[in-house]
Amino acid sequence: MMRMIPTNTTGMPFDDVRGLFHVLPGPDEFAVAAVKARNRELTKPVGSLGALETAVEWLAAWQGNPKPAVRRPLVVVFAGNHGVASRGVSAFPPAVTRQMLDNFAAGGGAINQICASYDLGFKVFDLALDLPTGDITREEALDEKACVATMAFGMEAIAGGTDLLSIGEMGIGGGTVAAAIYAALYGGPADQWVGRGAWEGPTTAGDAERLARKITIVEEALAFHAGHLTDPLEVLRRLGGREIAAAAGAILAARLEHIPVLLDGYAVTAAAAVLHAIDPQAIDHCMAGHLSAEGAHAQVLERLGKKPLLSLGLQLGEGAGAALAAGIVKAAAACHGEMATFTQAGVSRAG
């Protein structure tokens, strides 16, 4: 049974979240050793499948299974709306978040096609879209109780069971709040972390104005919350969004249940960055599904020690990059589990 954030016993909701970091299971080294031993027997030169072999070792470590397999892959997309979205930080209006969820429900999104192509389960979670988080330039995005409740809701994403979890998000303004989180966690000027976000067509003067506005908003948010950003969980609740809080909860729940996680792009990685800032080992079960074209994603992944599985110039969100990576990991597990050994195939080994 899935372990959830426990009932509060300390008086402060975040204390219970911090308690989870003391019970996170580690990797199964026996399972990794078994995978490496089988890999030496398969009909191919050792190491010839490159990152696919690394992916299978990662699966074994975090599934706790010497014969790792991907039979119930799941893509979850958390959707939230942001108070700063009304400040013109995106080429799209806040209403698009709800419209895109309707599109997903009708099977019309890119993520729908990717999941269908790779036979991946797909769930979308509406995180109170009609109640945007606070405008982070003048108030907290969430109070502590609401942030923890949203993390707990994110933990429920794996309730139906999965052996490989891909996490995505949807939310106009999500790139702005992610940039604010990175700036708070890592320092440096706001423009180091703010990217263009989604846009329509060629670059225009409006894009430049929007980018400048995003930078200003991040600067204003950091100034407003100055003095309260030394605790990563405070960074999350003050600057983040519900989709980022839910993603953080899903990452923690997956770790507790021995489920490897594929991270999508800039906003989802912000959730991982918060957890990493609390305990660098807390996201060892996570792999970067892809390198996003948004913002300073490459810089963030380097700080987190994550090498992306794919680099396709994606800037979509929706979990698209993580879902594509799930297809690769699924194929890697199939190769490892179903390939013949040299003995089975009667193939001579290298001399």
mmCIF file of N, CA and C in Angstrom, residues 68-173:
data_model
loop_
_atom_site.group_PDB
_atom_site.id
_atom_site.type_symbol
_atom_site.label_atom_id
_atom_site.label_comp_id
_atom_site.label_asym_id
_atom_site.label_seq_id
_atom_site.Cartn_x
_atom_site.Cartn_y
_atom_site.Cartn_z
ATOM 1 N N PRO A 68 14.523 -6.382 -14.361
ATOM 2 C CA PRO A 68 13.653 -5.203 -14.524
ATOM 3 C C PRO A 68 12.823 -5.293 -15.791
ATOM 4 N N ALA A 69 11.617 -4.751 -15.697
ATOM 5 C CA ALA A 69 10.705 -4.754 -16.835
ATOM 6 C C ALA A 69 9.829 -3.511 -16.749
ATOM 7 N N VAL A 70 9.311 -3.111 -17.882
ATOM 8 C CA VAL A 70 8.378 -1.980 -17.926
ATOM 9 C C VAL A 70 7.079 -2.505 -18.515
ATOM 10 N N ARG A 71 6.163 -2.859 -17.645
ATOM 11 C CA ARG A 71 4.879 -3.417 -18.068
ATOM 12 C C ARG A 71 3.710 -2.482 -17.787
ATOM 13 N N ARG A 72 3.907 -1.546 -16.856
ATOM 14 C CA ARG A 72 2.819 -0.623 -16.511
ATOM 15 C C ARG A 72 3.354 0.815 -16.464
ATOM 16 N N PRO A 73 3.911 1.295 -17.561
ATOM 17 C CA PRO A 73 4.413 2.678 -17.559
ATOM 18 C C PRO A 73 3.260 3.670 -17.478
ATOM 19 N N LEU A 74 3.501 4.754 -16.791
ATOM 20 C CA LEU A 74 2.457 5.755 -16.590
ATOM 21 C C LEU A 74 3.022 7.159 -16.776
ATOM 22 N N VAL A 75 2.304 7.975 -17.522
ATOM 23 C CA VAL A 75 2.616 9.395 -17.653
ATOM 24 C C VAL A 75 1.545 10.165 -16.899
ATOM 25 N N VAL A 76 1.966 11.018 -15.973
ATOM 26 C CA VAL A 76 1.027 11.873 -15.255
ATOM 27 C C VAL A 76 1.345 13.326 -15.585
ATOM 28 N N VAL A 77 0.305 14.101 -15.809
ATOM 29 C CA VAL A 77 0.441 15.532 -16.069
ATOM 30 C C VAL A 77 -0.344 16.282 -15.006
ATOM 31 N N PHE A 78 0.346 17.127 -14.266
ATOM 32 C CA PHE A 78 -0.287 17.963 -13.254
ATOM 33 C C PHE A 78 -0.527 19.345 -13.861
ATOM 34 N N ALA A 79 -1.745 19.850 -13.704
ATOM 35 C CA ALA A 79 -2.108 21.126 -14.299
ATOM 36 C C ALA A 79 -2.490 22.124 -13.218
ATOM 37 N N GLY A 80 -1.876 23.305 -13.279
ATOM 38 C CA GLY A 80 -2.188 24.347 -12.302
ATOM 39 C C GLY A 80 -2.147 25.722 -12.947
ATOM 40 N N ASN A 81 -2.868 26.652 -12.368
ATOM 41 C CA ASN A 81 -2.858 28.037 -12.849
ATOM 42 C C ASN A 81 -2.155 28.944 -11.850
ATOM 43 N N HIS A 82 -1.540 30.004 -12.376
ATOM 44 C CA HIS A 82 -0.668 30.878 -11.594
ATOM 45 C C HIS A 82 -1.180 32.312 -11.602
ATOM 46 N N GLY A 83 -1.085 32.949 -10.440
ATOM 47 C CA GLY A 83 -1.489 34.337 -10.354
ATOM 48 C C GLY A 83 -0.720 35.240 -11.297
ATOM 49 N N VAL A 84 0.568 34.945 -11.510
ATOM 50 C CA VAL A 84 1.380 35.812 -12.382
ATOM 51 C C VAL A 84 1.010 35.656 -13.849
ATOM 52 N N ALA A 85 0.237 34.632 -14.191
ATOM 53 C CA ALA A 85 -0.140 34.453 -15.597
ATOM 54 C C ALA A 85 -0.948 35.637 -16.110
ATOM 55 N N SER A 86 -1.644 36.315 -15.212
ATOM 56 C CA SER A 86 -2.433 37.478 -15.615
ATOM 57 C C SER A 86 -1.568 38.703 -15.895
ATOM 58 N N ARG A 87 -0.263 38.577 -15.627
ATOM 59 C CA ARG A 87 0.645 39.706 -15.813
ATOM 60 C C ARG A 87 1.284 39.696 -17.204
ATOM 61 N N GLY A 88 0.813 38.841 -18.096
ATOM 62 C CA GLY A 88 1.322 38.841 -19.460
ATOM 63 C C GLY A 88 2.677 38.197 -19.628
ATOM 64 N N VAL A 89 2.950 37.130 -18.871
ATOM 65 C CA VAL A 89 4.244 36.464 -18.970
ATOM 66 C C VAL A 89 4.285 35.425 -20.087
ATOM 67 N N SER A 90 3.144 35.153 -20.693
ATOM 68 C CA SER A 90 3.072 34.150 -21.749
ATOM 69 C C SER A 90 2.356 34.712 -22.961
ATOM 70 N N ALA A 91 2.669 34.121 -24.107
ATOM 71 C CA ALA A 91 1.952 34.497 -25.327
ATOM 72 C C ALA A 91 0.508 34.005 -25.293
ATOM 73 N N PHE A 92 0.213 33.087 -24.365
ATOM 74 C CA PHE A 92 -1.110 32.495 -24.265
ATOM 75 C C PHE A 92 -1.809 32.975 -23.001
ATOM 76 N N PRO A 93 -3.106 33.183 -23.034
ATOM 77 C CA PRO A 93 -3.848 33.612 -21.839
ATOM 78 C C PRO A 93 -4.016 32.450 -20.862
ATOM 79 N N PRO A 94 -4.264 32.750 -19.575
ATOM 80 C CA PRO A 94 -4.433 31.692 -18.575
ATOM 81 C C PRO A 94 -5.510 30.682 -18.923
ATOM 82 N N ALA A 95 -6.530 31.094 -19.678
ATOM 83 C CA ALA A 95 -7.619 30.176 -20.030
ATOM 84 C C ALA A 95 -7.135 28.974 -20.826
ATOM 85 N N VAL A 96 -5.969 29.076 -21.432
ATOM 86 C CA VAL A 96 -5.450 27.981 -22.260
ATOM 87 C C VAL A 96 -5.165 26.733 -21.425
ATOM 88 N N THR A 97 -4.835 26.902 -20.142
ATOM 89 C CA THR A 97 -4.586 25.725 -19.307
ATOM 90 C C THR A 97 -5.803 24.810 -19.301
ATOM 91 N N ARG A 98 -6.969 25.377 -19.031
ATOM 92 C CA ARG A 98 -8.200 24.589 -19.027
ATOM 93 C C ARG A 98 -8.513 24.050 -20.422
ATOM 94 N N GLN A 99 -8.322 24.862 -21.432
ATOM 95 C CA GLN A 99 -8.607 24.426 -22.800
ATOM 96 C C GLN A 99 -7.719 23.254 -23.208
ATOM 97 N N MET A 100 -6.471 23.279 -22.785
ATOM 98 C CA MET A 100 -5.574 22.168 -23.120
ATOM 99 C C MET A 100 -5.957 20.896 -22.379
ATOM 100 N N LEU A 101 -6.456 21.013 -21.156
ATOM 101 C CA LEU A 101 -6.925 19.821 -20.462
ATOM 102 C C LEU A 101 -8.113 19.205 -21.194
ATOM 103 N N ASP A 102 -8.983 20.049 -21.697
ATOM 104 C CA ASP A 102 -10.099 19.541 -22.502
ATOM 105 C C ASP A 102 -9.569 18.859 -23.768
ATOM 106 N N ASN A 103 -8.529 19.431 -24.341
ATOM 107 C CA ASN A 103 -7.913 18.842 -25.530
ATOM 108 C C ASN A 103 -7.317 17.477 -25.211
ATOM 109 N N PHE A 104 -6.648 17.367 -24.057
ATOM 110 C CA PHE A 104 -6.096 16.071 -23.650
ATOM 111 C C PHE A 104 -7.219 15.045 -23.476
ATOM 112 N N ALA A 105 -8.314 15.475 -22.851
ATOM 113 C CA ALA A 105 -9.440 14.565 -22.617
ATOM 114 C C ALA A 105 -10.031 14.060 -23.925
ATOM 115 N N ALA A 106 -9.958 14.889 -24.963
ATOM 116 C CA ALA A 106 -10.473 14.498 -26.282
ATOM 117 C C ALA A 106 -9.441 13.745 -27.103
ATOM 118 N N GLY A 107 -8.249 13.563 -26.558
ATOM 119 C CA GLY A 107 -7.196 12.831 -27.275
ATOM 120 C C GLY A 107 -6.473 13.656 -28.316
ATOM 121 N N GLY A 108 -6.544 14.991 -28.193
ATOM 122 C CA GLY A 108 -6.001 15.842 -29.241
ATOM 123 C C GLY A 108 -4.630 16.425 -28.999
ATOM 124 N N GLY A 109 -3.994 16.103 -27.881
ATOM 125 C CA GLY A 109 -2.685 16.673 -27.573
ATOM 126 C C GLY A 109 -1.544 15.845 -28.132
ATOM 127 N N ALA A 110 -0.381 16.466 -28.251
ATOM 128 C CA ALA A 110 0.817 15.718 -28.650
ATOM 129 C C ALA A 110 1.081 14.582 -27.676
ATOM 130 N N ILE A 111 0.871 14.844 -26.369
ATOM 131 C CA ILE A 111 1.132 13.814 -25.373
ATOM 132 C C ILE A 111 0.220 12.603 -25.575
ATOM 133 N N ASN A 112 -0.998 12.819 -26.029
ATOM 134 C CA ASN A 112 -1.896 11.691 -26.308
ATOM 135 C C ASN A 112 -1.314 10.768 -27.368
ATOM 136 N N GLN A 113 -0.751 11.365 -28.407
ATOM 137 C CA GLN A 113 -0.215 10.572 -29.516
ATOM 138 C C GLN A 113 1.041 9.809 -29.083
ATOM 139 N N ILE A 114 1.869 10.466 -28.291
ATOM 140 C CA ILE A 114 3.096 9.807 -27.822
ATOM 141 C C ILE A 114 2.746 8.630 -26.924
ATOM 142 N N CYS A 115 1.822 8.837 -26.007
ATOM 143 C CA CYS A 115 1.430 7.748 -25.102
ATOM 144 C C CYS A 115 0.802 6.589 -25.870
ATOM 145 N N ALA A 116 -0.007 6.902 -26.863
ATOM 146 C CA ALA A 116 -0.618 5.840 -27.670
ATOM 147 C C ALA A 116 0.432 5.075 -28.459
ATOM 148 N N SER A 117 1.417 5.790 -28.976
ATOM 149 C CA SER A 117 2.461 5.140 -29.786
ATOM 150 C C SER A 117 3.288 4.157 -28.976
ATOM 151 N N TYR A 118 3.555 4.496 -27.720
ATOM 152 C CA TYR A 118 4.417 3.650 -26.882
ATOM 153 C C TYR A 118 3.625 2.811 -25.877
ATOM 154 N N ASP A 119 2.297 2.848 -25.962
ATOM 155 C CA ASP A 119 1.443 2.093 -25.053
ATOM 156 C C ASP A 119 1.731 2.469 -23.598
ATOM 157 N N LEU A 120 1.661 3.767 -23.326
ATOM 158 C CA LEU A 120 1.884 4.299 -21.987
ATOM 159 C C LEU A 120 0.549 4.712 -21.385
ATOM 160 N N GLY A 121 0.355 4.414 -20.114
ATOM 161 C CA GLY A 121 -0.813 4.928 -19.423
ATOM 162 C C GLY A 121 -0.719 6.440 -19.287
ATOM 163 N N PHE A 122 -1.857 7.102 -19.199
ATOM 164 C CA PHE A 122 -1.859 8.566 -19.178
ATOM 165 C C PHE A 122 -2.942 9.072 -18.241
ATOM 166 N N LYS A 123 -2.558 9.947 -17.306
ATOM 167 C CA LYS A 123 -3.497 10.569 -16.383
ATOM 168 C C LYS A 123 -3.209 12.060 -16.307
ATOM 169 N N VAL A 124 -4.271 12.839 -16.219
ATOM 170 C CA VAL A 124 -4.145 14.286 -16.047
ATOM 171 C C VAL A 124 -4.840 14.672 -14.747
ATOM 172 N N PHE A 125 -4.201 15.559 -13.979
ATOM 173 C CA PHE A 125 -4.738 15.990 -12.697
ATOM 174 C C PHE A 125 -4.986 17.491 -12.721
ATOM 175 N N ASP A 126 -6.240 17.865 -12.537
ATOM 176 C CA ASP A 126 -6.660 19.261 -12.465
ATOM 177 C C ASP A 126 -6.464 19.738 -11.028
ATOM 178 N N LEU A 127 -5.524 20.664 -10.840
ATOM 179 C CA LEU A 127 -5.187 21.143 -9.507
ATOM 180 C C LEU A 127 -5.830 22.513 -9.272
ATOM 181 N N ALA A 128 -7.132 22.497 -9.064
ATOM 182 C CA ALA A 128 -7.883 23.717 -8.749
ATOM 183 C C ALA A 128 -7.613 24.828 -9.756
ATOM 184 N N LEU A 129 -7.827 24.521 -11.036
ATOM 185 C CA LEU A 129 -7.529 25.501 -12.085
ATOM 186 C C LEU A 129 -8.333 26.788 -11.936
ATOM 187 N N ASP A 130 -9.496 26.699 -11.340
ATOM 188 C CA ASP A 130 -10.328 27.895 -11.178
ATOM 189 C C ASP A 130 -9.888 28.759 -9.999
ATOM 190 N N LEU A 131 -8.844 28.305 -9.298
ATOM 191 C CA LEU A 131 -8.314 29.061 -8.170
ATOM 192 C C LEU A 131 -6.808 29.222 -8.349
ATOM 193 N N PRO A 132 -6.378 30.195 -9.131
ATOM 194 C CA PRO A 132 -4.936 30.377 -9.362
ATOM 195 C C PRO A 132 -4.191 30.617 -8.050
ATOM 196 N N THR A 133 -2.923 30.243 -8.030
ATOM 197 C CA THR A 133 -2.080 30.554 -6.880
ATOM 198 C C THR A 133 -1.906 32.070 -6.772
ATOM 199 N N GLY A 134 -1.393 32.517 -5.628
ATOM 200 C CA GLY A 134 -1.188 33.944 -5.424
ATOM 201 C C GLY A 134 -0.149 34.507 -6.375
ATOM 202 N N ASP A 135 -0.281 35.775 -6.693
ATOM 203 C CA ASP A 135 0.706 36.490 -7.501
ATOM 204 C C ASP A 135 1.978 36.610 -6.673
ATOM 205 N N ILE A 136 3.023 35.914 -7.068
ATOM 206 C CA ILE A 136 4.222 35.788 -6.229
ATOM 207 C C ILE A 136 4.988 37.094 -6.079
ATOM 208 N N THR A 137 4.626 38.118 -6.825
ATOM 209 C CA THR A 137 5.297 39.408 -6.652
ATOM 210 C C THR A 137 4.722 40.186 -5.475
ATOM 211 N N ARG A 138 3.583 39.723 -4.932
ATOM 212 C CA ARG A 138 2.941 40.488 -3.850
ATOM 213 C C ARG A 138 2.337 39.621 -2.764
ATOM 214 N N GLU A 139 2.410 38.304 -2.919
ATOM 215 C CA GLU A 139 1.889 37.403 -1.894
ATOM 216 C C GLU A 139 2.492 36.017 -2.081
ATOM 217 N N GLU A 140 2.252 35.146 -1.112
ATOM 218 C CA GLU A 140 2.711 33.764 -1.206
ATOM 219 C C GLU A 140 1.866 33.018 -2.229
ATOM 220 N N ALA A 141 2.496 32.134 -2.988
ATOM 221 C CA ALA A 141 1.729 31.322 -3.931
ATOM 222 C C ALA A 141 0.750 30.427 -3.191
ATOM 223 N N LEU A 142 1.216 29.808 -2.092
ATOM 224 C CA LEU A 142 0.410 28.883 -1.298
ATOM 225 C C LEU A 142 0.783 29.044 0.170
ATOM 226 N N ASP A 143 -0.157 28.764 1.064
ATOM 227 C CA ASP A 143 0.248 28.673 2.461
ATOM 228 C C ASP A 143 0.789 27.261 2.709
ATOM 229 N N GLU A 144 1.383 27.073 3.869
ATOM 230 C CA GLU A 144 2.072 25.811 4.144
ATOM 231 C C GLU A 144 1.119 24.622 4.095
ATOM 232 N N LYS A 145 -0.049 24.773 4.678
ATOM 233 C CA LYS A 145 -1.018 23.673 4.698
ATOM 234 C C LYS A 145 -1.460 23.304 3.286
ATOM 235 N N ALA A 146 -1.720 24.302 2.450
ATOM 236 C CA ALA A 146 -2.159 24.036 1.081
ATOM 237 C C ALA A 146 -1.049 23.397 0.265
ATOM 238 N N CYS A 147 0.185 23.823 0.511
ATOM 239 C CA CYS A 147 1.313 23.240 -0.223
ATOM 240 C C CYS A 147 1.462 21.761 0.111
ATOM 241 N N VAL A 148 1.375 21.427 1.386
ATOM 242 C CA VAL A 148 1.502 20.024 1.795
ATOM 243 C C VAL A 148 0.332 19.203 1.276
ATOM 244 N N ALA A 149 -0.869 19.778 1.313
ATOM 245 C CA ALA A 149 -2.033 19.060 0.782
ATOM 246 C C ALA A 149 -1.871 18.783 -0.707
ATOM 247 N N THR A 150 -1.280 19.718 -1.432
ATOM 248 C CA THR A 150 -1.061 19.514 -2.867
ATOM 249 C C THR A 150 0.009 18.459 -3.101
ATOM 250 N N MET A 151 1.043 18.451 -2.288
ATOM 251 C CA MET A 151 2.052 17.394 -2.388
ATOM 252 C C MET A 151 1.416 16.031 -2.132
ATOM 253 N N ALA A 152 0.549 15.961 -1.128
ATOM 254 C CA ALA A 152 -0.141 14.700 -0.823
ATOM 255 C C ALA A 152 -1.020 14.269 -1.992
ATOM 256 N N PHE A 153 -1.667 15.227 -2.623
ATOM 257 C CA PHE A 153 -2.478 14.917 -3.799
ATOM 258 C C PHE A 153 -1.596 14.350 -4.902
ATOM 259 N N GLY A 154 -0.415 14.937 -5.086
ATOM 260 C CA GLY A 154 0.516 14.422 -6.090
ATOM 261 C C GLY A 154 0.966 13.009 -5.786
ATOM 262 N N MET A 155 1.069 12.679 -4.527
ATOM 263 C CA MET A 155 1.463 11.323 -4.145
ATOM 264 C C MET A 155 0.421 10.298 -4.580
ATOM 265 N N GLU A 156 -0.819 10.733 -4.676
ATOM 266 C CA GLU A 156 -1.897 9.833 -5.088
ATOM 267 C C GLU A 156 -1.786 9.421 -6.557
ATOM 268 N N ALA A 157 -0.924 10.108 -7.321
ATOM 269 C CA ALA A 157 -0.816 9.821 -8.754
ATOM 270 C C ALA A 157 -0.425 8.379 -9.035
ATOM 271 N N ILE A 158 0.283 7.743 -8.105
ATOM 272 C CA ILE A 158 0.738 6.370 -8.341
ATOM 273 C C ILE A 158 -0.176 5.344 -7.677
ATOM 274 N N ALA A 159 -1.322 5.788 -7.173
ATOM 275 C CA ALA A 159 -2.194 4.883 -6.415
ATOM 276 C C ALA A 159 -2.632 3.668 -7.220
ATOM 277 N N GLY A 160 -2.782 3.806 -8.523
ATOM 278 C CA GLY A 160 -3.220 2.681 -9.346
ATOM 279 C C GLY A 160 -2.119 1.708 -9.700
ATOM 280 N N GLY A 161 -0.878 2.052 -9.363
ATOM 281 C CA GLY A 161 0.253 1.171 -9.631
ATOM 282 C C GLY A 161 0.945 1.486 -10.937
ATOM 283 N N THR A 162 2.259 1.449 -10.922
ATOM 284 C CA THR A 162 3.077 1.649 -12.107
ATOM 285 C C THR A 162 4.482 1.139 -11.815
ATOM 286 N N ASP A 163 5.223 0.818 -12.857
ATOM 287 C CA ASP A 163 6.622 0.424 -12.659
ATOM 288 C C ASP A 163 7.597 1.411 -13.309
ATOM 289 N N LEU A 164 7.060 2.458 -13.937
ATOM 290 C CA LEU A 164 7.886 3.540 -14.480
ATOM 291 C C LEU A 164 6.999 4.772 -14.587
ATOM 292 N N LEU A 165 7.360 5.822 -13.866
ATOM 293 C CA LEU A 165 6.534 7.025 -13.801
ATOM 294 C C LEU A 165 7.207 8.169 -14.559
ATOM 295 N N SER A 166 6.482 8.742 -15.521
ATOM 296 C CA SER A 166 6.924 9.947 -16.219
ATOM 297 C C SER A 166 6.058 11.104 -15.749
ATOM 298 N N ILE A 167 6.696 12.206 -15.373
ATOM 299 C CA ILE A 167 5.961 13.336 -14.799
ATOM 300 C C ILE A 167 6.046 14.544 -15.718
ATOM 301 N N GLY A 168 4.872 15.106 -16.050
ATOM 302 C CA GLY A 168 4.792 16.315 -16.849
ATOM 303 C C GLY A 168 3.887 17.334 -16.180
ATOM 304 N N GLU A 169 3.754 18.490 -16.790
ATOM 305 C CA GLU A 169 2.920 19.547 -16.233
ATOM 306 C C GLU A 169 2.273 20.353 -17.350
ATOM 307 N N MET A 170 1.230 21.061 -16.967
ATOM 308 C CA MET A 170 0.569 22.001 -17.869
ATOM 309 C C MET A 170 0.137 23.203 -17.049
ATOM 310 N N GLY A 171 0.494 24.391 -17.500
ATOM 311 C CA GLY A 171 0.076 25.574 -16.763
ATOM 312 C C GLY A 171 0.700 26.826 -17.332
ATOM 313 N N ILE A 172 -0.112 27.727 -17.837
ATOM 314 C CA ILE A 172 0.395 28.991 -18.357
ATOM 315 C C ILE A 172 1.055 29.760 -17.207
ATOM 316 N N GLY A 173 2.273 30.193 -17.413
ATOM 317 C CA GLY A 173 3.039 30.881 -16.372
ATOM 318 C C GLY A 173 3.969 29.978 -15.600
#
